[in-house]
Coordinates of C-alpha atoms in Angstrom, one line a residue:
K1 CA -6.6 -14.8 -13.9
V2 CA -6.1 -11.0 -13.4
I3 CA -8.6 -8.9 -11.7
G4 CA -8.2 -5.2 -12.1
T5 CA -10.0 -2.1 -10.5
V6 CA -10.8 1.1 -12.2
S7 CA -13.0 4.2 -11.8
K8 CA -16.0 4.7 -14.2
A9 CA -14.2 7.6 -15.7
K10 CA -11.3 5.4 -16.8
E11 CA -13.2 2.2 -17.5
A12 CA -12.2 2.2 -21.3
V13 CA -8.6 2.3 -20.2
G14 CA -9.0 -0.4 -17.7
K15 CA -10.7 -2.6 -20.3
A16 CA -7.8 -2.0 -22.7
T17 CA -5.3 -3.4 -20.2
G18 CA -6.5 -7.0 -20.9
C19 CA -7.6 -7.9 -17.3
D20 CA -9.7 -11.0 -17.2
E21 CA -12.1 -9.3 -14.8
L22 CA -12.6 -5.6 -14.0
I23 CA -14.1 -4.2 -10.8
V24 CA -15.6 -0.7 -11.7
Y25 CA -15.9 1.8 -8.9
D26 CA -17.7 5.1 -8.9
N27 CA -15.6 8.2 -9.3
A28 CA -14.6 10.0 -6.1
A29 CA -16.7 13.3 -5.9
G30 CA -15.4 15.6 -8.6
K31 CA -12.4 13.4 -9.5
T32 CA -11.5 10.8 -12.1
Y33 CA -10.2 8.3 -9.6
E34 CA -12.0 5.6 -7.6
D35 CA -14.3 6.0 -4.7
Y36 CA -13.3 2.8 -2.9
T37 CA -16.4 2.8 -0.7
S38 CA -18.8 2.6 -3.7
V39 CA -18.3 -1.1 -4.2
D40 CA -17.4 -3.8 -1.8
G41 CA -14.3 -4.8 -3.6
A42 CA -13.4 -7.8 -1.4
A43 CA -16.9 -9.3 -1.9
K44 CA -16.6 -8.8 -5.7
V45 CA -13.3 -10.6 -5.7
M46 CA -14.8 -13.4 -3.7
E47 CA -17.7 -13.7 -6.1
I48 CA -15.3 -13.7 -9.1
T49 CA -13.1 -16.4 -7.5
G50 CA -16.0 -18.6 -6.2
G51 CA -15.1 -17.7 -2.6
K52 CA -11.5 -18.6 -2.7
G53 CA -9.8 -15.2 -3.0
V54 CA -6.7 -14.4 -4.9
K55 CA -3.2 -15.7 -4.5
S56 CA -1.7 -12.2 -4.6
V57 CA -2.8 -8.6 -4.4
V58 CA -0.6 -5.8 -5.8
D59 CA -1.8 -2.6 -4.0
G60 CA -0.3 0.8 -5.0
I61 CA -3.1 2.8 -3.4
G62 CA -2.4 2.2 0.3
L63 CA -4.6 3.7 3.0
A64 CA -7.9 3.5 1.1
T65 CA -7.5 -0.2 0.0
W66 CA -5.3 -2.1 2.3
E67 CA -8.0 -3.8 4.3
M68 CA -9.9 -4.8 1.2
S69 CA -6.6 -6.1 -0.2
I70 CA -6.1 -8.4 2.8
A71 CA -9.8 -9.5 2.7
S72 CA -9.5 -10.4 -0.9
L73 CA -6.6 -12.9 -0.4
A74 CA -6.9 -16.7 -0.6
T75 CA -5.3 -18.9 2.0
R76 CA -1.5 -18.4 1.8
G77 CA -2.0 -15.4 -0.3
I78 CA 0.4 -12.5 -0.5
F79 CA -0.4 -8.8 0.0
I80 CA 2.2 -6.8 -2.0
S81 CA 1.8 -3.1 -0.7
F82 CA 4.0 -0.8 -2.8
G83 CA 2.3 2.5 -3.0
N84 CA 0.8 5.4 -1.0
A85 CA -1.5 7.0 -3.5
S86 CA -4.2 7.5 -0.8
G87 CA -1.8 7.7 2.1
A88 CA 0.4 5.2 3.9
V89 CA -0.9 1.8 5.1
P90 CA -0.9 2.2 8.9
A91 CA 0.9 -0.1 11.2
F92 CA -1.3 -3.1 12.0
P93 CA -0.9 -6.3 14.1
P94 CA 0.4 -9.4 12.3
L95 CA -2.6 -11.3 13.7
K96 CA -4.7 -9.6 11.1
L97 CA -3.0 -12.0 8.6
I98 CA -3.6 -15.3 10.6
A99 CA -7.1 -16.1 9.3
K100 CA -5.7 -16.9 5.9
S101 CA -2.0 -17.7 6.9
A102 CA -1.3 -14.6 4.6
Y103 CA 1.9 -13.0 3.8
L104 CA 2.9 -9.4 3.5
T105 CA 5.7 -7.6 1.7
R106 CA 6.5 -3.9 1.2
P107 CA 9.1 -4.0 -1.6
K108 CA 11.1 -1.0 -2.8
L109 CA 12.9 -0.8 -6.1
L110 CA 16.3 -0.1 -4.8
D111 CA 16.4 -3.4 -3.0
Y112 CA 15.9 -5.2 -6.4
T113 CA 18.4 -3.0 -8.3
Q114 CA 21.3 -2.8 -5.9
T115 CA 24.0 -3.2 -8.6
N116 CA 24.4 -1.9 -12.1
E117 CA 24.3 -5.4 -13.3
E118 CA 20.8 -5.9 -11.7
K119 CA 19.6 -2.5 -13.0
N120 CA 20.7 -3.2 -16.5
S121 CA 19.2 -6.7 -16.5
R122 CA 15.8 -5.5 -15.3
A123 CA 15.9 -2.6 -17.8
N124 CA 16.8 -5.0 -20.6
D125 CA 13.9 -7.3 -19.6
I126 CA 11.5 -4.4 -19.8
F127 CA 12.7 -3.1 -23.1
R128 CA 12.6 -6.7 -24.5
W129 CA 9.1 -7.2 -23.3
I130 CA 8.0 -3.9 -25.0
K131 CA 9.7 -4.9 -28.2
E132 CA 8.1 -8.4 -28.1
G133 CA 4.6 -6.8 -27.4
K134 CA 4.4 -8.5 -24.1
L135 CA 4.3 -5.1 -22.2
K136 CA 2.3 -2.3 -23.5
V137 CA 3.2 1.2 -22.3
A138 CA 0.6 3.9 -22.7
V139 CA 1.9 7.5 -22.7
D140 CA -0.9 9.8 -21.6
K141 CA 0.8 13.2 -21.7
T142 CA 4.2 14.8 -22.0
F143 CA 5.1 18.1 -20.3
P144 CA 8.2 20.2 -21.0
L145 CA 10.4 20.2 -18.1
D146 CA 9.6 23.8 -17.2
Q147 CA 6.0 22.8 -16.6
V148 CA 6.8 20.3 -13.8
V149 CA 4.2 21.9 -11.5
E150 CA 1.5 21.5 -14.0
G151 CA 2.5 17.9 -14.6
H152 CA 2.3 17.2 -10.8
E153 CA -1.1 18.9 -10.6
Y154 CA -2.3 16.7 -13.4
L155 CA -1.2 13.6 -11.7
E156 CA -2.5 14.7 -8.3
A157 CA -5.9 15.4 -9.8
G158 CA -6.1 11.9 -11.0
K159 CA -6.4 12.8 -14.6
S160 CA -3.7 10.5 -16.0
T161 CA -4.7 7.5 -18.0
G162 CA -1.1 6.3 -18.7
K163 CA 2.4 7.4 -18.2
V164 CA 3.1 11.1 -17.7
L165 CA 6.5 12.2 -19.0
Y166 CA 8.7 15.2 -18.9
K167 CA 10.6 16.2 -22.0
I168 CA 14.2 17.4 -21.4
E169 CA 15.6 19.5 -24.3

């Protein structure tokens, strides 16, 4: 079972991803991204899972969500922290994980693609999944390379609903 999170402004996009359950947050004031204080995400996860929690949390938000992510875990669950969209996860004592014998990892891509063989293998997997329809990639907007500033502003404002690309001519 996959549980996703989304802001009200992007709810249709969230539903289109095929999550089994979707937790919908209010929008942050004047933004299209989530106000993570508007819903008790961990409580919703526990409600959805019958109080068990989830086996893994993949958290690309960081500062605003890391505590909720840990609270959402099942016993022996793993917290995968890979992003800093709201700021970096602060250092915290390992004893924070003891209640559930939880695991933590902070992966980075370069450790999983150290050789050309690994990079090519992973890229080939992704292209095969796209071709087979197992992975859907939604392109939201394409900017010419000379509009790199506008592209970053678009991303930082939380307006994207898919991949944002730069066209190199």
